[in-house]
Amino acid sequence: MTHHEQREIRYAYEFERRVKACFIGAGGHAYRNVYPALRYAPVELIGICDLDLSRAQKFARLFGAERAYTDHRAMLEREKPELVFLVTSYNPDGRVQATDLALDALAAGAHVWMEKPTAASLAEIEALRAASAKAGRLVMTGLKKTFFPTIEKLKDLIGSPEFGRLTSLNVRYPQSLPPPRDRSDLVKMQSFLDHIYHPGAILHFLGGPMERASYEWEATTGAAVTNVRFKSGAIGSLHFASGQSGSSIFERVEIIGEGSNAIVDNGSRLTWYRKAALPSYGRAASFIQPDDKAALLFEPEHSLGQLYNNNLFYLGYVQEILHLTDAILDGKPFTKGTLEAAYEIMKLFEFFRSAEAGVTVTL
Ligand SMILES: NC(=O)c1ccc[n+]([C@@H]2O[C@H](COP(=O)([O-])OP(=O)(O)OC[C@H]3O[C@@H](n4cnc5c(N)ncnc54)[C@H](O)[C@@H]3O)[C@@H](O)[C@H]2O)c1
């Protein structure tokens, strides 16, 4: 099944069976984008925990949870949830708070849905893998970019007869790589770690595992351009466009196949250039291609009060939760935001922490 043939969305109260869930973290991102997404998921929120009790209580009232806590262990013990959501932040040493919380949730027998970053090192991802296997419970990281309808469409194009196999790709995303002297310091790398999960998720989702990489770095802005060779034989570039304007679109993704290419601009506008010949060089008076070879444009209308033109959907926030609840409730395939995907992104993070500019490294 391709992504665009997916089922219709149901509202939370329409599900007969809902997963009993607790939520750790009552912060900004959770308020804006994760709790509101639960309106469209088979989730029954029973407990909310935050270090700030009054915020946990206010969130519980707003989002319909029964009880509020400040101690997540007490919550796990009392509520015995099937699923725990983690949307927390960083420890003072730069480690990811959710990594340890995920281990606690697994030990309490719950599945875990966590925000990115999953962890701050490969070793921590391995510990999560072992704990997940031991508990027989799933751990999913919300790699929202892999749920953008546009990025899913790119994935569907790859390997189709009309597009061919992926031969090269380009991901442009504004983030800044700190100077070499700061890269061993997790606190100074926090913002880089926080963001690398986004372009890293797209690279891995579309290109698969990487074989080797090298990068060049610009000292004024921390911009970097990275060359990647994937194990499939495809090649790619990752452009950290730090230094761009705050009024600019953030990202652009382009995939190139065999005689066809497609571009996603600004997350929600996809242009697919279908296979077509170049009009006769030096002679053609018109650039108009036959209709069956013309480019196709996909972009949402912004007039109707629909789901697809709401950021909960075009940024994949609802779909990334349904991916896990589908696996838990219906045994559907669990393929995105896996610890294997997080491991590949973490490899990229460790590459930027340790590799010198201009040197090719096997990943
Ligand atoms: N995917 C996205 O689009 C996106 C966007 C923004 C942020 N994020 C991610 O979301 C996460 C949260 O970001 P934020 O900006 O909302 O952070 P935040 O600091 O506003 O919220 C974190 C909350 O977690 C709570 N917390 C931390 N440790 C806790 C514990 N042990 N028990 C209970 N509560 C605890 C804090 O009290 C705080 O309220 C980060 O991982 C960030 O990377 C993702």
Tab-separated table of C-alpha atoms and ligand atoms in Angstrom:
chain	number	residue	atom	x	y	z
A	1	MET	CA	0.000	0.000	0.000
A	2	THR	CA	1.363	3.406	-0.837
A	3	HIS	CA	1.121	6.182	1.696
A	4	HIS	CA	-1.479	8.264	-0.116
A	5	GLU	CA	-3.980	5.383	-0.075
A	6	GLN	CA	-4.245	5.583	3.721
A	7	ARG	CA	-7.501	5.268	5.627
A	8	GLU	CA	-9.586	8.201	6.787
A	9	ILE	CA	-8.945	9.790	10.166
A	10	ARG	CA	-11.248	8.997	13.097
A	11	TYR	CA	-11.880	11.259	16.074
A	12	ALA	CA	-10.615	10.016	19.441
A	13	TYR	CA	-14.084	9.436	20.921
A	14	GLU	CA	-15.080	7.228	17.982
A	15	PHE	CA	-12.646	4.411	18.791
A	16	GLU	CA	-14.032	1.402	20.637
A	17	ARG	CA	-10.679	0.376	22.072
A	18	ARG	CA	-8.182	2.991	23.215
A	19	VAL	CA	-4.673	2.575	24.572
A	20	LYS	CA	-4.324	3.525	28.245
A	21	ALA	CA	-1.577	6.136	28.248
A	22	CYS	CA	0.419	8.401	30.525
A	23	PHE	CA	2.304	11.490	29.408
A	24	ILE	CA	5.550	12.832	30.878
A	25	GLY	CA	6.194	16.484	30.091
A	26	ALA	CA	3.843	19.473	30.122
A	27	GLY	CA	5.998	21.893	28.148
A	28	GLY	CA	5.680	24.121	25.105
A	29	HIS	CA	5.979	21.705	22.197
A	30	ALA	CA	3.749	19.146	23.885
A	31	TYR	CA	1.090	21.841	24.441
A	32	ARG	CA	1.189	23.087	20.860
A	33	ASN	CA	1.581	19.876	18.916
A	34	VAL	CA	1.400	16.590	20.799
A	35	TYR	CA	-1.529	16.749	23.258
A	36	PRO	CA	-3.746	18.343	20.558
A	37	ALA	CA	-2.862	15.459	18.183
A	38	LEU	CA	-4.388	12.990	20.650
A	39	ARG	CA	-7.828	14.246	19.536
A	40	TYR	CA	-7.388	11.987	16.511
A	41	ALA	CA	-5.820	8.918	18.128
A	42	PRO	CA	-7.136	5.883	20.015
A	43	VAL	CA	-5.543	7.051	23.257
A	44	GLU	CA	-7.112	7.383	26.696
A	45	LEU	CA	-4.983	9.764	28.729
A	46	ILE	CA	-4.995	8.742	32.377
A	47	GLY	CA	-2.026	10.537	33.916
A	48	ILE	CA	0.170	13.555	33.186
A	49	CYS	CA	3.466	14.159	34.945
A	50	ASP	CA	5.596	17.294	35.026
A	51	LEU	CA	8.160	18.566	37.521
A	52	ASP	CA	5.859	21.584	37.778
A	53	LEU	CA	2.683	20.212	39.401
A	54	SER	CA	0.477	23.182	38.608
A	55	ARG	CA	1.259	22.849	34.897
A	56	ALA	CA	0.613	19.109	35.012
A	57	GLN	CA	-2.750	19.835	36.664
A	58	LYS	CA	-3.684	22.522	34.136
A	59	PHE	CA	-2.759	20.221	31.245
A	60	ALA	CA	-4.757	17.395	32.834
A	61	ARG	CA	-7.868	19.602	32.943
A	62	LEU	CA	-7.359	20.901	29.422
A	63	PHE	CA	-6.524	17.613	27.748
A	64	GLY	CA	-8.751	15.311	29.750
A	65	ALA	CA	-6.369	13.274	31.895
A	66	GLU	CA	-7.620	11.972	35.239
A	67	ARG	CA	-4.632	12.634	37.491
A	68	ALA	CA	-1.506	14.834	37.656
A	69	TYR	CA	1.886	13.872	39.076
A	70	THR	CA	5.380	15.249	39.663
A	71	ASP	CA	7.053	11.858	40.130
A	72	HIS	CA	6.925	9.713	36.996
A	73	ARG	CA	7.770	6.526	38.943
A	74	ALA	CA	4.749	7.027	41.188
A	75	MET	CA	2.606	7.584	38.093
A	76	LEU	CA	3.877	4.443	36.327
A	77	GLU	CA	3.353	2.396	39.483
A	78	ARG	CA	-0.169	3.583	40.130
A	79	GLU	CA	-1.547	3.915	36.586
A	80	LYS	CA	0.163	0.933	34.930
A	81	PRO	CA	-0.146	2.495	31.453
A	82	GLU	CA	0.157	0.489	28.228
A	83	LEU	CA	1.877	3.436	26.561
A	84	VAL	CA	3.924	6.380	27.805
A	85	PHE	CA	4.483	9.610	25.871
A	86	LEU	CA	7.731	11.458	26.581
A	87	VAL	CA	8.106	15.099	25.602
A	88	THR	CA	10.814	16.407	27.901
A	89	SER	CA	14.072	18.293	27.515
A	90	TYR	CA	17.802	18.101	28.390
A	91	ASN	CA	19.794	17.451	31.572
A	92	PRO	CA	22.344	20.103	32.624
A	93	ASP	CA	25.095	17.849	31.191
A	94	GLY	CA	23.401	17.913	27.770
A	95	ARG	CA	22.054	14.362	27.930
A	96	VAL	CA	18.497	13.755	26.741
A	97	GLN	CA	16.037	13.430	29.645
A	98	ALA	CA	13.726	11.138	27.696
A	99	THR	CA	16.387	8.438	27.276
A	100	ASP	CA	16.323	7.484	30.973
A	101	LEU	CA	12.571	8.036	31.229
A	102	ALA	CA	12.094	5.588	28.331
A	103	LEU	CA	14.103	2.949	30.220
A	104	ASP	CA	11.857	3.483	33.269
A	105	ALA	CA	8.696	3.202	31.161
A	106	LEU	CA	9.926	-0.024	29.516
A	107	ALA	CA	10.823	-1.459	32.913
A	108	ALA	CA	7.236	-0.695	33.985
A	109	GLY	CA	5.986	-2.725	30.996
A	110	ALA	CA	4.830	0.157	28.788
A	111	HIS	CA	5.390	0.948	25.122
A	112	VAL	CA	7.118	4.281	24.560
A	113	TRP	CA	6.404	7.139	22.195
A	114	MET	CA	9.105	9.765	22.547
A	115	GLU	CA	10.018	13.046	20.927
A	116	LYS	CA	13.322	13.329	19.164
A	117	PRO	CA	16.194	13.299	20.080
A	118	THR	CA	16.032	9.710	21.261
A	119	ALA	CA	19.440	9.942	22.951
A	120	ALA	CA	22.804	11.689	22.727
A	121	SER	CA	24.976	8.682	21.791
A	122	LEU	CA	24.975	5.376	19.924
A	123	ALA	CA	25.603	3.505	23.173
A	124	GLU	CA	22.383	4.893	24.671
A	125	ILE	CA	20.374	3.791	21.623
A	126	GLU	CA	21.840	0.318	22.061
A	127	ALA	CA	20.758	0.317	25.708
A	128	LEU	CA	17.234	1.284	24.621
A	129	ARG	CA	17.206	-1.497	22.018
A	130	ALA	CA	18.213	-4.061	24.634
A	131	ALA	CA	15.609	-2.794	27.122
A	132	SER	CA	12.900	-2.771	24.448
A	133	ALA	CA	13.711	-6.356	23.445
A	134	LYS	CA	13.819	-7.477	27.082
A	135	ALA	CA	10.458	-5.872	27.888
A	136	GLY	CA	8.870	-6.957	24.599
A	137	ARG	CA	7.645	-3.383	24.149
A	138	LEU	CA	8.013	-0.923	21.274
A	139	VAL	CA	9.950	2.337	21.387
A	140	MET	CA	9.087	4.904	18.778
A	141	THR	CA	10.688	8.288	18.200
A	142	GLY	CA	8.429	10.890	16.613
A	143	LEU	CA	10.355	11.460	13.389
A	144	LYS	CA	7.685	13.778	12.067
A	145	LYS	CA	9.389	14.508	8.755
A	146	THR	CA	8.899	10.903	7.681
A	147	PHE	CA	5.135	11.431	8.090
A	148	PHE	CA	4.830	14.619	6.034
A	149	PRO	CA	2.432	13.652	3.214
A	150	THR	CA	4.895	15.251	0.761
A	151	ILE	CA	7.900	13.275	2.032
A	152	GLU	CA	5.806	10.078	2.050
A	153	LYS	CA	4.925	10.807	-1.580
A	154	LEU	CA	8.638	11.119	-2.415
A	155	LYS	CA	9.189	7.746	-0.780
A	156	ASP	CA	6.357	6.253	-2.862
A	157	LEU	CA	7.909	7.614	-6.065
A	158	ILE	CA	11.249	5.948	-5.363
A	159	GLY	CA	11.352	2.600	-7.115
A	160	SER	CA	8.137	3.192	-9.077
A	161	PRO	CA	8.327	2.523	-12.855
A	162	GLU	CA	7.531	6.196	-13.541
A	163	PHE	CA	10.434	7.459	-11.419
A	164	GLY	CA	13.054	4.721	-11.383
A	165	ARG	CA	15.391	3.992	-8.532
A	166	LEU	CA	16.807	6.762	-6.345
A	167	THR	CA	20.103	7.892	-7.870
A	168	SER	CA	20.778	11.104	-5.945
A	169	LEU	CA	19.149	13.445	-3.483
A	170	ASN	CA	19.618	16.768	-1.774
A	171	VAL	CA	18.346	17.897	1.629
A	172	ARG	CA	18.678	21.552	2.571
A	173	TYR	CA	17.955	22.485	6.163
A	174	PRO	CA	19.151	25.462	8.252
A	175	GLN	CA	21.248	24.425	11.202
A	176	SER	CA	24.639	25.410	12.504
A	177	LEU	CA	27.507	23.045	13.274
A	178	PRO	CA	29.545	24.432	16.205
A	179	PRO	CA	33.317	24.947	15.818
A	180	PRO	CA	35.543	21.862	16.189
A	181	ARG	CA	36.670	22.802	19.734
A	182	ASP	CA	33.044	22.692	20.981
A	183	ARG	CA	32.004	19.399	19.413
A	184	SER	CA	33.060	17.164	22.275
A	185	ASP	CA	30.887	19.253	24.640
A	186	LEU	CA	27.317	17.898	24.643
A	187	VAL	CA	25.931	21.132	26.107
A	188	LYS	CA	27.400	23.186	23.273
A	189	MET	CA	26.122	20.543	20.810
A	190	GLN	CA	22.584	20.542	22.249
A	191	SER	CA	20.953	22.653	19.561
A	192	PHE	CA	22.745	20.687	16.842
A	193	LEU	CA	21.568	17.386	18.366
A	194	ASP	CA	18.047	18.767	18.730
A	195	HIS	CA	17.828	19.553	15.004
A	196	ILE	CA	19.930	16.880	13.265
A	197	TYR	CA	17.064	14.427	13.810
A	198	HIS	CA	14.970	16.310	11.237
A	199	PRO	CA	17.198	16.279	8.122
A	200	GLY	CA	18.743	13.015	9.364
A	201	ALA	CA	15.297	11.375	9.396
A	202	ILE	CA	14.602	12.463	5.811
A	203	LEU	CA	17.998	11.271	4.584
A	204	HIS	CA	17.554	7.861	6.170
A	205	PHE	CA	13.896	7.460	5.180
A	206	LEU	CA	14.535	8.245	1.511
A	207	GLY	CA	18.120	7.046	1.030
A	208	GLY	CA	18.404	4.150	3.476
A	209	PRO	CA	21.566	3.347	5.396
A	210	MET	CA	24.668	5.429	4.637
A	211	GLU	CA	28.036	4.012	3.691
A	212	ARG	CA	30.356	7.014	3.910
A	213	ALA	CA	30.383	10.796	4.213
A	214	SER	CA	32.570	13.899	4.228
A	215	TYR	CA	31.745	17.543	4.875
A	216	GLU	CA	33.012	21.124	4.458
A	217	TRP	CA	32.324	23.704	7.193
A	218	GLU	CA	31.979	27.503	7.133
A	219	ALA	CA	33.240	29.300	10.244
A	220	THR	CA	31.073	32.481	10.233
A	221	THR	CA	27.677	30.782	10.331
A	222	GLY	CA	28.520	27.127	11.037
A	223	ALA	CA	26.979	26.154	7.692
A	224	ALA	CA	28.115	22.817	6.289
A	225	VAL	CA	27.748	20.848	3.075
A	226	THR	CA	28.034	17.087	3.378
A	227	ASN	CA	28.522	14.471	0.662
A	228	VAL	CA	26.948	11.123	1.361
A	229	ARG	CA	27.121	7.766	-0.372
A	230	PHE	CA	24.318	5.384	0.567
A	231	LYS	CA	24.706	1.612	0.744
A	232	SER	CA	22.196	1.391	-2.149
A	233	GLY	CA	24.726	3.150	-4.394
A	234	ALA	CA	22.715	6.386	-4.439
A	235	ILE	CA	24.543	9.589	-3.519
A	236	GLY	CA	23.340	12.672	-1.710
A	237	SER	CA	24.161	16.047	-0.266
A	238	LEU	CA	23.036	17.502	3.022
A	239	HIS	CA	23.210	21.292	3.098
A	240	PHE	CA	23.030	22.961	6.517
A	241	ALA	CA	21.946	26.386	5.316
A	242	SER	CA	22.740	28.276	8.506
A	243	GLY	CA	23.014	31.997	7.780
A	244	GLN	CA	19.800	32.171	5.795
A	245	SER	CA	17.154	34.781	6.598
A	246	GLY	CA	14.589	34.275	9.359
A	247	SER	CA	11.971	35.111	6.739
A	248	SER	CA	13.041	32.274	4.457
A	249	ILE	CA	11.412	28.920	3.920
A	250	PHE	CA	13.261	26.364	6.040
A	251	GLU	CA	13.750	23.343	3.927
A	252	ARG	CA	13.938	21.865	0.478
A	253	VAL	CA	14.257	18.219	-0.478
A	254	GLU	CA	14.971	16.970	-3.997
A	255	ILE	CA	15.148	13.380	-5.185
A	256	ILE	CA	16.415	12.329	-8.599
A	257	GLY	CA	15.643	9.005	-10.199
A	258	GLU	CA	16.169	7.748	-13.756
A	259	GLY	CA	14.801	10.470	-16.043
A	260	SER	CA	12.529	11.983	-13.393
A	261	ASN	CA	12.915	14.174	-10.295
A	262	ALA	CA	10.756	15.671	-7.557
A	263	ILE	CA	11.145	18.630	-5.212
A	264	VAL	CA	9.470	19.390	-1.896
A	265	ASP	CA	9.672	23.049	-0.990
A	266	ASN	CA	8.670	24.385	2.401
A	267	GLY	CA	7.370	21.006	3.531
A	268	SER	CA	4.001	21.209	1.825
A	269	ARG	CA	4.578	21.914	-1.867
A	270	LEU	CA	5.641	19.014	-4.053
A	271	THR	CA	6.518	19.262	-7.740
A	272	TRP	CA	7.090	16.017	-9.600
A	273	TYR	CA	8.845	16.349	-12.955
A	274	ARG	CA	7.726	13.213	-14.748
A	275	LYS	CA	9.831	11.543	-17.428
A	276	ALA	CA	10.010	13.842	-20.452
A	277	ALA	CA	12.533	14.575	-23.189
A	278	LEU	CA	14.250	17.964	-23.441
A	279	PRO	CA	12.516	19.855	-26.299
A	280	SER	CA	14.732	19.868	-29.392
A	281	TYR	CA	17.797	21.936	-28.524
A	282	GLY	CA	18.097	25.280	-30.326
A	283	ARG	CA	14.909	24.643	-32.312
A	284	ALA	CA	11.901	24.224	-30.014
A	285	ALA	CA	9.793	27.384	-29.761
A	286	SER	CA	7.651	26.131	-26.879
A	287	PHE	CA	8.476	24.544	-23.561
A	288	ILE	CA	5.002	23.030	-23.203
A	289	GLN	CA	5.245	19.260	-22.789
A	290	PRO	CA	2.517	16.771	-23.719
A	291	ASP	CA	-0.020	16.479	-20.863
A	292	ASP	CA	1.021	12.915	-19.974
A	293	LYS	CA	4.629	14.054	-19.441
A	294	ALA	CA	3.956	17.403	-17.773
A	295	ALA	CA	5.018	18.151	-14.216
A	296	LEU	CA	2.550	17.439	-11.434
A	297	LEU	CA	2.084	19.875	-8.554
A	298	PHE	CA	0.682	18.877	-5.156
A	299	GLU	CA	-0.140	21.524	-2.570
A	300	PRO	CA	-2.978	21.866	-0.035
A	301	GLU	CA	-5.774	24.372	-0.427
A	302	HIS	CA	-6.006	26.756	2.517
A	303	SER	CA	-9.688	27.598	2.413
A	304	LEU	CA	-11.612	24.742	4.003
A	305	GLY	CA	-11.476	23.687	7.663
A	306	GLN	CA	-9.965	20.371	6.651
A	307	LEU	CA	-7.493	18.168	8.476
A	308	TYR	CA	-4.865	18.112	5.719
A	309	ASN	CA	-4.308	21.891	5.790
A	310	ASN	CA	-3.790	21.887	9.568
A	311	ASN	CA	-0.202	21.570	10.772
A	312	LEU	CA	-1.139	18.619	12.999
A	313	PHE	CA	-1.479	16.719	9.717
A	314	TYR	CA	0.810	18.281	7.108
A	315	LEU	CA	3.648	18.134	9.650
A	316	GLY	CA	2.705	14.542	10.486
A	317	TYR	CA	2.023	15.032	14.226
A	318	VAL	CA	-1.137	12.918	14.240
A	319	GLN	CA	0.172	10.285	11.841
A	320	GLU	CA	3.317	9.712	13.923
A	321	ILE	CA	1.134	8.766	16.892
A	322	LEU	CA	-1.219	6.585	14.819
A	323	HIS	CA	1.792	4.689	13.483
A	324	LEU	CA	2.496	3.396	16.985
A	325	THR	CA	-1.094	2.893	18.159
A	326	ASP	CA	-1.800	0.940	14.932
A	327	ALA	CA	1.105	-1.348	15.782
A	328	ILE	CA	-0.011	-1.758	19.412
A	329	LEU	CA	-3.734	-2.257	18.770
A	330	ASP	CA	-3.808	-3.931	15.365
A	331	GLY	CA	-0.341	-5.443	15.001
A	332	LYS	CA	0.281	-3.313	11.900
A	333	PRO	CA	3.888	-3.037	10.663
A	334	PHE	CA	6.047	-0.746	12.768
A	335	THR	CA	8.581	0.727	10.354
A	336	LYS	CA	9.117	4.431	11.118
A	337	GLY	CA	10.777	6.149	14.052
A	338	THR	CA	12.278	2.798	15.062
A	339	LEU	CA	15.403	2.530	17.196
A	340	GLU	CA	17.181	1.345	14.021
A	341	ALA	CA	16.303	4.671	12.357
A	342	ALA	CA	17.412	6.577	15.472
A	343	TYR	CA	20.682	4.622	15.390
A	344	GLU	CA	21.383	5.761	11.812
A	345	ILE	CA	20.702	9.399	12.752
A	346	MET	CA	22.932	9.062	15.799
A	347	LYS	CA	25.729	7.794	13.538
A	348	LEU	CA	25.436	11.033	11.606
A	349	PHE	CA	25.572	13.033	14.859
A	350	GLU	CA	28.697	11.192	15.998
A	351	PHE	CA	30.222	11.705	12.535
A	352	PHE	CA	29.827	15.487	12.895
A	353	ARG	CA	31.195	15.367	16.425
A	354	SER	CA	34.361	13.481	15.536
A	355	ALA	CA	35.199	13.786	11.824
A	356	GLU	CA	37.485	16.491	10.478
A	357	ALA	CA	36.285	18.675	7.607
A	358	GLY	CA	37.348	17.390	4.209
A	359	VAL	CA	37.983	13.798	5.301
A	360	THR	CA	35.827	10.896	4.087
A	361	VAL	CA	34.632	8.655	6.890
A	362	THR	CA	33.037	5.199	6.688
A	363	LEU	CA	29.825	5.225	8.715
B	1	LIG	N1	9.165	17.477	16.490
B	1	LIG	C1	9.027	18.759	16.671
B	1	LIG	O1	8.445	19.444	15.857
B	1	LIG	C2	9.549	19.405	17.910
B	1	LIG	C3	9.416	20.793	18.079
B	1	LIG	C4	9.853	21.377	19.280
B	1	LIG	C5	10.389	20.560	20.263
B	1	LIG	N2	10.519	19.209	20.058
B	1	LIG	C6	11.068	18.339	21.106
B	1	LIG	O2	10.153	18.293	22.166
B	1	LIG	C7	10.829	18.175	23.400
B	1	LIG	C8	10.340	19.231	24.367
B	1	LIG	O3	10.647	20.505	23.910
B	1	LIG	P1	9.993	21.791	24.599
B	1	LIG	O4	10.554	22.954	23.911
B	1	LIG	O5	8.537	21.647	24.694
B	1	LIG	O6	10.631	21.690	26.074
B	1	LIG	P2	10.073	22.300	27.442
B	1	LIG	O7	11.280	22.564	28.272
B	1	LIG	O8	9.094	23.396	27.188
B	1	LIG	O9	9.250	21.103	28.092
B	1	LIG	C9	9.838	20.011	28.733
B	1	LIG	C10	8.981	19.675	29.957
B	1	LIG	O10	9.421	18.423	30.463
B	1	LIG	C11	9.332	18.484	31.889
B	1	LIG	N3	10.185	17.431	32.470
B	1	LIG	C12	11.509	17.247	32.300
B	1	LIG	N4	11.929	16.176	33.010
B	1	LIG	C13	10.851	15.661	33.626
B	1	LIG	C14	10.625	14.558	34.497
B	1	LIG	N5	11.623	13.754	34.874
B	1	LIG	N6	9.383	14.332	34.935
B	1	LIG	C15	8.367	15.124	34.568
B	1	LIG	N7	8.501	16.189	33.749
B	1	LIG	C16	9.724	16.455	33.279
B	1	LIG	C17	9.788	19.899	32.220
B	1	LIG	O11	9.335	20.272	33.499
B	1	LIG	C18	9.114	20.700	31.096
B	1	LIG	O12	7.831	21.151	31.445
B	1	LIG	C19	12.317	18.215	23.070
B	1	LIG	O13	12.776	16.876	22.994
B	1	LIG	C20	12.355	18.836	21.694
B	1	LIG	O14	13.451	18.376	20.910
B	1	LIG	C21	10.099	18.631	18.911
